[in-house]
Short mmCIF file of N, CA and C and ligand atoms in Angstrom, two decimals:
data_model
loop_
_atom_site.label_atom_id
_atom_site.label_comp_id
_atom_site.label_asym_id
_atom_site.label_seq_id
_atom_site.Cartn_x
_atom_site.Cartn_y
_atom_site.Cartn_z
N UNK A 4 46.55 85.79 387.77
CA UNK A 4 45.77 86.89 388.64
C UNK A 4 46.61 88.21 389.54
N UNK A 5 46.18 89.12 388.66
CA UNK A 5 46.79 90.48 389.06
C UNK A 5 46.65 91.51 390.87
N UNK A 6 47.21 91.33 391.52
CA UNK A 6 47.28 91.56 392.61
C UNK A 6 46.97 93.44 392.77
N UNK A 7 46.14 94.13 393.45
CA UNK A 7 45.86 95.28 393.53
C UNK A 7 47.38 95.75 394.62
N UNK A 8 48.27 96.23 394.75
CA UNK A 8 49.31 96.56 395.54
C UNK A 8 49.34 97.95 396.45
N UNK A 9 47.96 98.47 395.61
CA UNK A 9 47.92 100.15 396.16
C UNK A 9 48.74 100.26 397.89
N UNK A 10 47.54 99.68 398.48
CA UNK A 10 47.17 99.76 399.84
C UNK A 10 48.70 99.16 400.14
N UNK A 11 49.05 98.26 399.90
CA UNK A 11 50.27 97.44 400.81
C UNK A 11 51.52 99.18 400.74
N UNK A 12 51.70 99.17 399.35
CA UNK A 12 52.48 100.22 398.67
C UNK A 12 52.11 101.93 399.51
N UNK A 13 51.32 101.84 399.31
CA UNK A 13 51.35 103.42 400.07
C UNK A 13 50.32 103.53 401.44
N UNK A 14 49.76 102.56 401.74
CA UNK A 14 49.33 102.32 403.63
C UNK A 14 49.60 101.45 404.22
N UNK A 15 51.13 101.48 403.37
CA UNK A 15 51.61 100.10 404.64
C UNK A 15 50.53 99.26 404.94
N UNK A 16 50.08 98.86 404.43
CA UNK A 16 49.20 97.58 405.05
C UNK A 16 49.73 96.33 404.80
N UNK A 17 49.37 95.04 405.29
CA UNK A 17 50.02 93.70 404.68
C UNK A 17 48.85 93.25 403.58
N UNK A 18 49.21 92.47 403.17
CA UNK A 18 48.51 91.94 402.49
C UNK A 18 48.82 90.09 402.10
N UNK A 19 47.69 89.49 403.00
CA UNK A 19 47.65 87.86 402.94
C UNK A 19 46.52 87.22 402.10
N UNK A 20 47.05 86.44 401.47
CA UNK A 20 45.54 85.75 400.77
C UNK A 20 45.64 84.47 399.73
N UNK A 21 44.61 83.68 399.97
CA UNK A 21 44.96 82.42 398.87
C UNK A 21 44.52 82.88 397.56
N UNK A 22 45.31 82.60 396.88
CA UNK A 22 44.88 83.33 395.07
C UNK A 22 44.96 82.39 394.76
N UNK A 23 43.80 82.30 393.80
CA UNK A 23 43.89 80.87 392.53
C UNK A 23 44.89 80.90 391.51
N UNK A 24 45.26 79.87 391.17
CA UNK A 24 46.57 80.21 390.54
C UNK A 24 45.72 79.85 389.03
N UNK A 25 45.98 80.70 387.58
CA UNK A 25 45.07 80.20 386.58
C UNK A 25 46.20 79.69 385.42
N UNK A 26 47.24 79.60 385.99
CA UNK A 26 48.20 79.15 384.36
C UNK A 26 47.97 77.63 384.46
N UNK A 27 47.63 77.47 383.09
CA UNK A 27 47.34 76.03 382.74
C UNK A 27 48.42 74.99 381.90
N UNK A 28 49.64 76.03 381.54
CA UNK A 28 50.69 75.52 381.62
C UNK A 28 51.52 76.28 381.43
N UNK A 29 52.94 75.45 381.55
CA UNK A 29 53.92 76.87 381.66
C UNK A 29 55.08 76.24 380.44
N UNK A 30 55.09 77.89 380.00
CA UNK A 30 55.81 77.75 378.51
C UNK A 30 57.27 78.53 378.66
N UNK A 31 58.25 77.30 378.42
CA UNK A 31 59.47 77.94 378.68
C UNK A 31 60.15 77.74 377.23
N UNK A 32 61.66 78.18 377.04
CA UNK A 32 62.60 78.38 375.88
C UNK A 32 62.71 76.47 375.58
N UNK A 33 62.59 75.83 376.71
CA UNK A 33 62.56 74.41 376.53
C UNK A 33 61.46 73.52 376.66
N UNK A 34 60.69 74.28 376.51
CA UNK A 34 59.38 73.17 376.68
C UNK A 34 58.20 73.49 377.21
N UNK A 35 57.35 73.24 376.68
CA UNK A 35 56.08 73.61 376.98
C UNK A 35 55.31 72.34 378.22
N UNK A 36 54.71 72.41 379.29
CA UNK A 36 54.60 71.71 380.25
C UNK A 36 53.07 71.86 381.05
N UNK A 37 52.57 71.01 380.76
CA UNK A 37 50.61 70.99 380.92
C UNK A 37 50.91 70.69 382.41
N UNK A 38 50.37 71.61 382.83
CA UNK A 38 49.57 71.67 384.73
C UNK A 38 48.81 70.37 385.08
N UNK A 39 49.02 69.54 385.71
CA UNK A 39 47.51 68.40 385.40
C UNK A 39 47.56 68.58 387.08
N UNK A 40 47.72 69.60 388.60
CA UNK A 40 47.37 69.84 389.17
C UNK A 40 47.89 70.93 389.89
N UNK A 41 47.17 71.82 390.69
CA UNK A 41 47.19 73.07 391.37
C UNK A 41 46.80 72.90 392.28
N UNK A 42 47.55 74.03 393.28
CA UNK A 42 46.95 74.00 394.39
C UNK A 42 46.48 75.83 394.51
N UNK A 43 46.00 76.25 395.34
CA UNK A 43 45.67 77.67 395.38
C UNK A 43 47.27 78.90 396.26
N UNK A 44 47.72 79.56 395.72
CA UNK A 44 48.56 80.16 396.42
C UNK A 44 48.36 80.48 397.19
N UNK A 45 49.37 81.51 398.41
CA UNK A 45 49.62 81.72 399.44
C UNK A 45 50.31 82.55 399.18
N UNK A 46 49.70 83.76 399.02
CA UNK A 46 50.86 85.28 399.41
C UNK A 46 50.56 85.70 400.40
N UNK A 47 51.76 86.13 400.94
CA UNK A 47 52.24 87.77 401.55
C UNK A 47 52.58 88.46 401.45
N UNK A 48 52.68 89.76 401.45
CA UNK A 48 53.28 91.07 400.94
C UNK A 48 53.71 91.56 402.17
N UNK A 49 54.22 92.09 402.19
CA UNK A 49 54.52 93.36 403.19
C UNK A 49 55.60 94.64 402.38
N UNK A 50 55.55 95.72 403.05
CA UNK A 50 56.61 96.80 402.89
C UNK A 50 57.15 96.54 404.34
N UNK A 51 58.64 96.48 404.83
CA UNK A 51 59.31 96.68 405.35
C UNK A 51 59.99 98.16 405.64
N UNK A 52 60.65 98.58 406.63
CA UNK A 52 61.52 99.67 407.29
C UNK A 52 61.58 100.11 406.22
N UNK A 53 62.64 99.00 405.20
CA UNK A 53 63.70 99.49 404.68
C UNK A 53 62.86 100.48 402.97
N UNK A 54 61.25 99.68 402.81
CA UNK A 54 60.87 100.31 402.12
C UNK A 54 61.02 99.51 401.04
N UNK A 55 61.23 98.20 401.08
CA UNK A 55 61.33 96.96 400.13
C UNK A 55 60.06 96.06 400.52
N UNK A 56 59.76 95.78 399.61
CA UNK A 56 58.58 94.79 399.35
C UNK A 56 58.80 93.28 399.73
N UNK A 57 58.44 92.63 400.44
CA UNK A 57 58.70 91.12 401.04
C UNK A 57 57.14 90.22 400.49
N UNK A 58 57.77 89.82 399.53
CA UNK A 58 56.88 88.91 399.36
C UNK A 58 57.20 87.22 399.35
N UNK A 59 56.38 86.58 399.93
CA UNK A 59 56.56 85.10 400.64
C UNK A 59 54.83 84.50 400.05
N UNK A 60 55.57 83.24 399.36
CA UNK A 60 54.86 82.56 399.05
C UNK A 60 54.71 81.00 399.25
N UNK A 61 53.82 80.43 398.84
CA UNK A 61 53.62 78.76 398.98
C UNK A 61 52.88 78.17 397.51
N UNK A 62 52.93 77.45 396.82
CA UNK A 62 52.35 77.40 395.99
C UNK A 62 52.50 75.72 395.57
N UNK A 63 51.61 74.87 395.43
CA UNK A 63 52.25 73.33 394.33
C UNK A 63 51.81 72.91 393.12
N UNK A 64 52.59 72.98 392.41
CA UNK A 64 52.13 72.91 391.23
C UNK A 64 52.95 71.27 390.74
N UNK A 65 51.51 70.44 389.96
CA UNK A 65 52.04 69.20 389.28
C UNK A 65 51.91 69.46 387.81
N UNK A 66 53.75 69.28 387.16
CA UNK A 66 53.45 69.57 385.91
C UNK A 66 53.69 67.92 385.11
N UNK A 67 53.66 68.09 383.43
CA UNK A 67 53.93 66.61 383.21
C UNK A 67 55.46 67.01 382.57
N UNK A 68 56.06 66.57 383.01
CA UNK A 68 57.52 66.82 382.03
C UNK A 68 57.87 65.40 381.29
N UNK A 69 58.62 65.54 380.00
CA UNK A 69 58.93 63.90 379.90
C UNK A 69 59.76 63.58 380.66
N UNK A 70 60.16 62.16 380.67
CA UNK A 70 61.76 61.40 381.22
C UNK A 70 62.96 61.77 380.11
N UNK A 71 63.61 61.76 381.25
CA UNK A 71 64.78 62.29 380.50
C UNK A 71 64.98 61.04 379.18
N UNK A 72 65.08 59.98 379.76
CA UNK A 72 65.35 58.86 379.17
C UNK A 72 64.90 58.12 377.52
N UNK A 73 63.08 58.12 378.54
CA UNK A 73 62.25 57.43 377.53
C UNK A 73 60.88 58.21 376.79
N UNK A 74 61.32 59.67 377.35
CA UNK A 74 60.47 61.12 376.75
C UNK A 74 59.08 60.47 377.47
N UNK A 75 58.63 59.03 378.07
CA UNK A 75 56.95 59.39 378.68
C UNK A 75 57.40 60.61 379.32
N UNK A 76 55.85 60.58 379.33
CA UNK A 76 55.73 61.78 380.38
C UNK A 76 54.68 61.82 382.47
N UNK A 77 56.30 62.41 383.18
CA UNK A 77 55.97 61.92 384.49
C UNK A 77 55.79 62.90 385.21
N UNK A 78 54.69 62.67 385.91
CA UNK A 78 54.00 64.36 386.63
C UNK A 78 54.56 64.68 387.92
N UNK A 79 55.37 65.67 387.60
CA UNK A 79 56.10 66.13 388.99
C UNK A 79 55.67 67.13 389.46
N UNK A 80 55.62 67.34 391.48
CA UNK A 80 54.61 68.48 392.11
C UNK A 80 56.19 69.29 392.38
N UNK A 81 56.34 70.21 391.98
CA UNK A 81 57.15 71.39 392.00
C UNK A 81 56.28 71.98 393.39
N UNK A 82 56.51 71.95 394.51
CA UNK A 82 56.43 72.75 396.14
C UNK A 82 57.15 73.91 396.00
N UNK A 83 56.31 74.86 395.95
CA UNK A 83 57.32 76.40 395.90
C UNK A 83 56.96 76.84 397.23
N UNK A 84 57.78 77.70 397.34
CA UNK A 84 57.78 77.79 399.13
C UNK A 84 59.98 79.47 398.87
N UNK A 85 58.76 80.34 398.05
CA UNK A 85 59.74 81.81 397.84
C UNK A 85 59.73 82.53 398.63
N UNK A 86 60.70 83.75 398.65
CA UNK A 86 60.86 84.57 399.35
C UNK A 86 61.39 85.73 398.31
N UNK A 87 61.06 86.79 398.27
CA UNK A 87 61.46 87.48 397.57
C UNK A 87 61.37 88.70 398.49
N UNK A 88 62.18 89.92 397.49
CA UNK A 88 62.56 90.80 397.96
C UNK A 88 62.61 91.65 396.92
N UNK A 89 61.97 92.83 396.93
CA UNK A 89 62.10 94.24 395.54
C UNK A 89 62.16 95.77 396.39
N UNK A 90 63.12 96.17 395.93
CA UNK A 90 63.32 97.10 396.35
C UNK A 90 61.80 98.35 395.50
N UNK A 91 61.80 99.33 396.64
CA UNK A 91 60.78 100.07 395.84
C UNK A 91 60.53 101.15 397.08
N UNK A 92 59.48 102.27 396.97
CA UNK A 92 60.12 103.90 397.67
C UNK A 92 59.27 104.38 396.82
N UNK A 93 58.62 105.83 397.49
CA UNK A 93 58.21 106.89 396.47
C UNK A 93 59.43 107.26 395.75
N UNK A 94 60.57 107.62 395.85
CA UNK A 94 61.48 107.59 395.14
C UNK A 94 61.76 107.14 393.94
N UNK A 95 60.94 105.47 394.36
CA UNK A 95 61.78 104.36 392.56
C UNK A 95 60.22 103.76 392.70
N UNK A 96 59.44 104.01 391.69
CA UNK A 96 57.96 103.46 391.83
C UNK A 96 58.30 102.25 391.68
N UNK A 97 57.56 101.57 392.25
CA UNK A 97 57.10 99.74 391.93
C UNK A 97 57.91 99.46 390.42
N UNK A 98 57.48 100.60 389.38
CA UNK A 98 57.49 100.08 388.20
C UNK A 98 59.29 99.58 388.25
N UNK A 99 59.75 100.23 389.06
CA UNK A 99 61.49 100.15 388.46
C UNK A 99 61.81 99.27 389.39
N UNK A 100 61.06 98.57 390.06
CA UNK A 100 61.22 97.69 391.03
C UNK A 100 62.71 96.89 390.42
N UNK A 101 63.58 96.65 391.76
CA UNK A 101 64.53 95.71 391.56
C UNK A 101 64.80 95.27 392.40
N UNK A 102 65.27 93.32 392.14
CA UNK A 102 64.95 92.13 392.73
C UNK A 102 66.36 92.66 393.69
N UNK A 103 66.30 91.53 395.11
CA UNK A 103 67.33 92.04 395.70
C UNK A 103 67.81 90.31 395.87
N UNK A 104 69.02 89.78 395.35
CA UNK A 104 69.04 88.57 395.63
C UNK A 104 69.54 88.43 397.06
N UNK A 105 69.34 87.08 397.57
CA UNK A 105 70.04 86.93 398.92
C UNK A 105 71.16 86.34 399.08
N UNK A 106 72.08 85.91 397.58
CA UNK A 106 72.89 85.62 397.23
C UNK A 106 73.33 85.17 395.88
N UNK A 107 74.45 85.07 395.47
CA UNK A 107 74.90 85.55 394.11
C UNK A 107 75.10 84.65 393.30
N UNK A 108 74.46 82.95 393.94
CA UNK A 108 74.28 82.39 392.76
C UNK A 108 72.95 81.94 392.66
N UNK A 109 72.17 82.30 394.20
CA UNK A 109 70.76 82.51 393.47
C UNK A 109 70.61 83.92 392.24
N UNK A 110 70.91 84.67 392.42
CA UNK A 110 70.74 85.63 391.37
C UNK A 110 70.86 85.40 389.68
N UNK A 111 72.06 84.71 389.92
CA UNK A 111 72.50 83.62 388.43
C UNK A 111 71.27 82.64 388.29
N UNK A 112 70.64 82.33 389.12
CA UNK A 112 69.89 81.04 388.52
C UNK A 112 68.60 81.81 387.78
N UNK A 113 68.48 83.29 388.27
CA UNK A 113 66.95 83.80 388.06
C UNK A 113 66.61 83.97 386.73
N UNK A 114 65.93 83.99 386.54
CA UNK A 114 65.74 84.33 384.62
C UNK A 114 64.94 85.79 384.47
N UNK A 115 64.19 85.72 385.68
CA UNK A 115 62.49 86.46 385.86
C UNK A 115 63.21 87.81 386.75
N UNK A 116 63.34 88.84 386.26
CA UNK A 116 63.27 90.46 387.18
C UNK A 116 61.64 90.79 387.76
N UNK A 117 62.00 91.44 389.30
CA UNK A 117 60.51 91.96 389.17
C UNK A 117 59.93 92.64 387.86
N UNK A 118 60.41 93.11 387.07
CA UNK A 118 59.73 93.97 386.58
C UNK A 118 58.92 92.91 385.22
N UNK A 119 58.86 92.03 385.27
CA UNK A 119 58.30 90.57 384.92
C UNK A 119 56.88 91.02 385.58
N UNK A 120 57.01 90.62 386.84
CA UNK A 120 55.86 90.32 387.37
C UNK A 120 55.20 91.39 388.32
N UNK A 121 55.54 92.61 388.02
CA UNK A 121 55.20 93.79 389.03
C UNK A 121 54.85 94.91 387.86
N UNK A 122 53.82 95.12 388.09
CA UNK A 122 53.66 96.09 386.48
C UNK A 122 52.96 97.58 387.70
N UNK A 123 53.56 98.79 387.84
CA UNK A 123 53.21 99.63 388.79
C UNK A 123 52.80 99.23 389.84
N UNK A 124 51.60 99.11 390.66
CA UNK A 124 51.02 98.59 391.60
C UNK A 124 50.69 97.36 391.54
N UNK A 125 50.56 96.99 390.45
CA UNK A 125 50.26 95.60 390.24
C UNK A 125 50.80 94.06 390.37
N UNK A 126 50.28 93.61 391.49
CA UNK A 126 51.72 92.31 390.69
C UNK A 126 50.74 91.27 390.40
N UNK A 127 51.30 90.30 389.49
CA UNK A 127 50.90 89.23 388.47
C UNK A 127 51.40 88.16 389.01
N UNK A 128 50.14 87.07 389.89
CA UNK A 128 50.99 86.18 390.71
C UNK A 128 51.51 84.94 389.85
N UNK A 129 50.46 84.73 388.49
CA UNK A 129 51.37 84.35 387.65
C UNK A 129 52.42 83.70 387.04
N UNK A 130 52.64 85.08 386.62
CA UNK A 130 53.75 85.28 386.20
C UNK A 130 54.95 85.30 387.42
N UNK A 131 54.83 85.15 388.48
CA UNK A 131 56.05 85.39 389.50
C UNK A 131 56.06 83.33 389.93
N UNK A 132 54.82 83.32 389.99
CA UNK A 132 55.04 81.45 389.94
C UNK A 132 55.41 81.31 388.81
N UNK A 133 55.55 81.75 387.13
CA UNK A 133 56.10 80.82 386.44
C UNK A 133 57.80 81.11 386.35
N UNK A 134 58.41 82.18 387.22
CA UNK A 134 59.43 82.20 387.58
C UNK A 134 59.66 81.67 388.27
N UNK A 135 59.24 81.65 389.79
CA UNK A 135 59.40 80.80 390.78
C UNK A 135 59.52 79.11 390.45
N UNK A 136 58.57 78.78 389.56
CA UNK A 136 58.77 77.29 388.98
C UNK A 136 59.71 77.13 388.38
N UNK A 137 60.38 77.63 387.30
CA UNK A 137 61.69 77.39 386.86
C UNK A 137 62.70 77.50 387.77
N UNK A 138 62.62 77.99 389.02
CA UNK A 138 64.04 78.06 389.91
C UNK A 138 63.76 76.86 390.35
N UNK A 139 63.13 76.00 390.53
CA UNK A 139 63.01 74.72 391.23
C UNK A 139 62.69 73.78 390.28
N UNK A 140 63.43 74.11 389.42
CA UNK A 140 62.82 72.84 388.31
C UNK A 140 63.59 71.70 388.60
N UNK A 141 63.19 70.74 388.13
CA UNK A 141 64.44 69.30 388.66
C UNK A 141 65.47 69.15 388.01
N UNK A 142 66.26 69.37 387.90
CA UNK A 142 67.84 68.97 386.97
C UNK A 142 67.54 67.79 386.31
N UNK A 143 66.92 66.34 386.92
CA UNK A 143 66.84 65.41 386.24
C UNK A 143 65.41 64.78 386.46
N UNK A 144 65.09 64.28 385.31
CA UNK A 144 63.18 63.95 385.16
C UNK A 144 63.40 62.23 385.12
N UNK A 145 63.02 61.13 385.64
CA UNK A 145 63.15 60.16 385.28
C UNK A 145 61.64 59.74 386.05
N UNK A 146 61.21 58.35 384.49
CA UNK A 146 60.14 57.75 385.14
C UNK A 146 60.54 56.96 386.08
N UNK A 147 61.55 56.15 385.85
CA UNK A 147 62.25 55.37 387.85
C UNK A 147 62.86 55.73 387.56
N UNK A 148 63.88 55.15 388.25
CA UNK A 148 66.19 55.13 388.63
C UNK A 148 66.06 54.30 387.70
N UNK A 149 65.92 53.02 386.98
CA UNK A 149 66.40 52.05 386.07
C UNK A 149 65.66 52.20 384.89
N UNK A 150 65.27 53.59 384.88
CA UNK A 150 64.34 53.41 382.91
C UNK A 150 65.66 52.78 381.78
N UNK A 151 65.19 52.08 380.99
CA UNK A 151 66.30 51.93 380.01
C UNK A 151 66.04 52.69 378.75
N UNK A 152 65.09 53.53 379.34
CA UNK A 152 65.41 54.77 377.23
C UNK A 152 64.81 54.01 376.28
N UNK A 153 65.21 54.48 375.15
CA UNK A 153 64.79 54.63 374.22
C UNK A 153 66.07 53.98 373.06
N UNK A 154 65.96 52.74 372.48
CA UNK A 154 66.56 52.19 371.72
C UNK A 154 66.87 53.26 370.76
N UNK A 155 68.58 53.14 369.99
CA UNK A 155 68.52 54.54 369.50
C UNK A 155 68.37 54.21 367.66
N UNK A 156 67.97 52.68 367.44
CA UNK A 156 68.12 52.57 366.31
C UNK A 156 66.91 52.31 365.85
N UNK A 157 65.78 51.64 366.86
CA UNK A 157 64.43 51.86 366.33
C UNK A 157 63.39 53.16 366.91
N UNK A 158 63.95 52.86 368.30
CA UNK A 158 63.05 54.16 369.49
C UNK A 158 62.32 52.85 370.35
N UNK A 159 62.20 52.48 370.34
CA UNK A 159 61.23 51.50 371.01
C UNK A 159 61.51 51.45 372.38
N UNK A 160 60.19 52.14 373.48
CA UNK A 160 61.04 52.24 374.71
C UNK A 160 61.58 51.07 375.43
N UNK A 161 62.28 50.86 375.47
CA UNK A 161 63.01 49.84 376.21
C UNK A 161 62.29 49.00 377.59
N UNK A 162 61.53 49.95 378.12
CA UNK A 162 60.77 49.59 379.66
C UNK A 162 59.74 48.54 378.67
N UNK A 163 58.77 48.64 377.57
CA UNK A 163 58.50 47.65 377.48
C UNK A 163 58.72 46.24 376.70
N UNK A 164 60.03 46.10 376.92
CA UNK A 164 61.03 44.90 376.27
C UNK A 164 61.93 45.15 375.73
N UNK A 165 62.68 44.73 375.11
CA UNK A 165 62.82 44.42 374.32
C UNK A 165 62.70 44.37 372.27
N UNK A 166 63.48 45.55 371.93
CA UNK A 166 63.15 45.23 370.43
C UNK A 166 63.74 44.13 369.44
N UNK A 167 65.37 43.75 370.65
CA UNK A 167 66.41 42.72 369.25
C UNK A 167 67.19 43.05 368.56
N UNK A 168 66.91 44.73 368.19
CA UNK A 168 68.16 45.21 368.03
C UNK A 168 69.26 45.31 368.01
N UNK A 169 70.51 45.74 367.02
CA UNK A 169 72.22 45.31 367.81
C UNK A 169 72.57 46.74 367.86
N UNK A 170 72.58 47.11 369.19
CA UNK A 170 72.50 48.59 369.77
C UNK A 170 73.98 48.61 370.08
N UNK A 171 74.77 48.12 370.10
CA UNK A 171 76.06 48.75 370.68
C UNK A 171 77.21 48.41 369.27
N UNK A 172 77.29 47.67 368.86
CA UNK A 172 78.17 47.34 367.23
C UNK A 172 77.38 47.77 366.58
N UNK A 173 77.50 48.27 365.67
CA UNK A 173 76.76 48.87 364.32
C UNK A 173 77.90 48.03 363.29
N UNK A 174 76.83 48.14 361.96
CA UNK A 174 76.94 47.47 360.74
C UNK A 174 78.57 48.67 360.71
N UNK A 175 79.44 48.38 359.67
CA UNK A 175 80.59 49.43 359.61
C UNK A 175 80.26 50.21 358.37
N UNK A 176 79.54 49.04 357.74
CA UNK A 176 78.60 50.23 356.38
C UNK A 176 77.68 51.33 357.34
N UNK A 177 77.09 50.61 357.89
CA UNK A 177 76.45 51.82 358.41
C UNK A 177 77.52 52.80 359.75
N UNK A 178 78.30 52.24 360.07
CA UNK A 178 79.39 53.51 360.78
C UNK A 178 79.65 54.24 359.76
N UNK A 179 79.45 54.08 358.54
CA UNK A 179 80.45 54.96 357.45
C UNK A 179 79.20 56.18 357.41
N UNK A 180 78.44 55.41 356.74
CA UNK A 180 77.40 56.36 356.36
C UNK A 180 76.76 57.57 357.65
N UNK A 181 76.85 56.86 358.93
CA UNK A 181 76.73 57.77 360.13
C UNK A 181 77.90 58.90 360.07
N UNK A 182 79.09 58.42 359.47
CA UNK A 182 80.21 59.57 359.58
C UNK A 182 79.60 60.97 358.69
N UNK A 183 80.03 60.16 357.42
CA UNK A 183 79.39 61.16 356.39
C UNK A 183 78.26 62.00 356.80
N UNK A 184 77.29 61.01 357.68
CA UNK A 184 76.26 62.40 358.04
C UNK A 184 76.45 63.62 359.27
N UNK A 185 77.57 62.97 359.86
CA UNK A 185 78.52 64.22 361.28
C UNK A 185 79.03 65.40 360.41
N UNK A 186 79.53 64.91 359.46
CA UNK A 186 80.57 65.73 358.54
C UNK A 186 79.82 66.43 358.17
N UNK A 187 78.39 66.13 357.74
CA UNK A 187 77.85 66.90 356.47
C UNK A 187 77.19 67.90 358.04
N UNK A 188 76.87 67.60 359.14
CA UNK A 188 76.28 68.81 359.93
C UNK A 188 77.58 69.29 360.47
N UNK A 189 78.66 69.24 360.34
CA UNK A 189 79.61 70.20 360.54
C UNK A 189 79.60 71.48 359.98
N UNK A 190 79.58 71.17 358.63
CA UNK A 190 79.70 72.41 357.48
C UNK A 190 78.50 73.28 357.51
ZN1 LIG B 219 61.83 56.32 381.48
ZN1 LIG B 220 65.28 48.62 368.82
#
């Protein structure tokens, strides 16, 4: 949903509202993740004395992410709680907004600049949340701590029982075949 920030930018009014989240899934370069549950987003925006746009937001989004080991879907809730500062002002149109990182580390982790979610006097809440969700992405997703993963030989989910494959010691003939394949890949 796009918010009209004309009053905030020109009249110095503050914006404080519950905004419905329209995103149905999160589509990143590393995968596509359906949203299973979502709250509405609470968004507060005001312009401060230094003509910085202060955006505070909270939202809760539950997405399906495959387990790192067995690939079964895991429901992960991302509790977003963020503050963004965006430079704006009469001499600088909001369309040329510039994100002000709170620290260098945060800046390095940010894939999305304000230009992505701020266009002219409009703020696209879904695009903002899309970027915030990425910043809060879990580094590891497991269906359970002791997930046994998939058998590398037959692909069976080992949480459902052992398949009986010999996994550690590969047949020497088979190893040679694998060597050939890995050489082939390097070319
Ligand atoms: Zn798992
Ligand atoms: Zn197996």
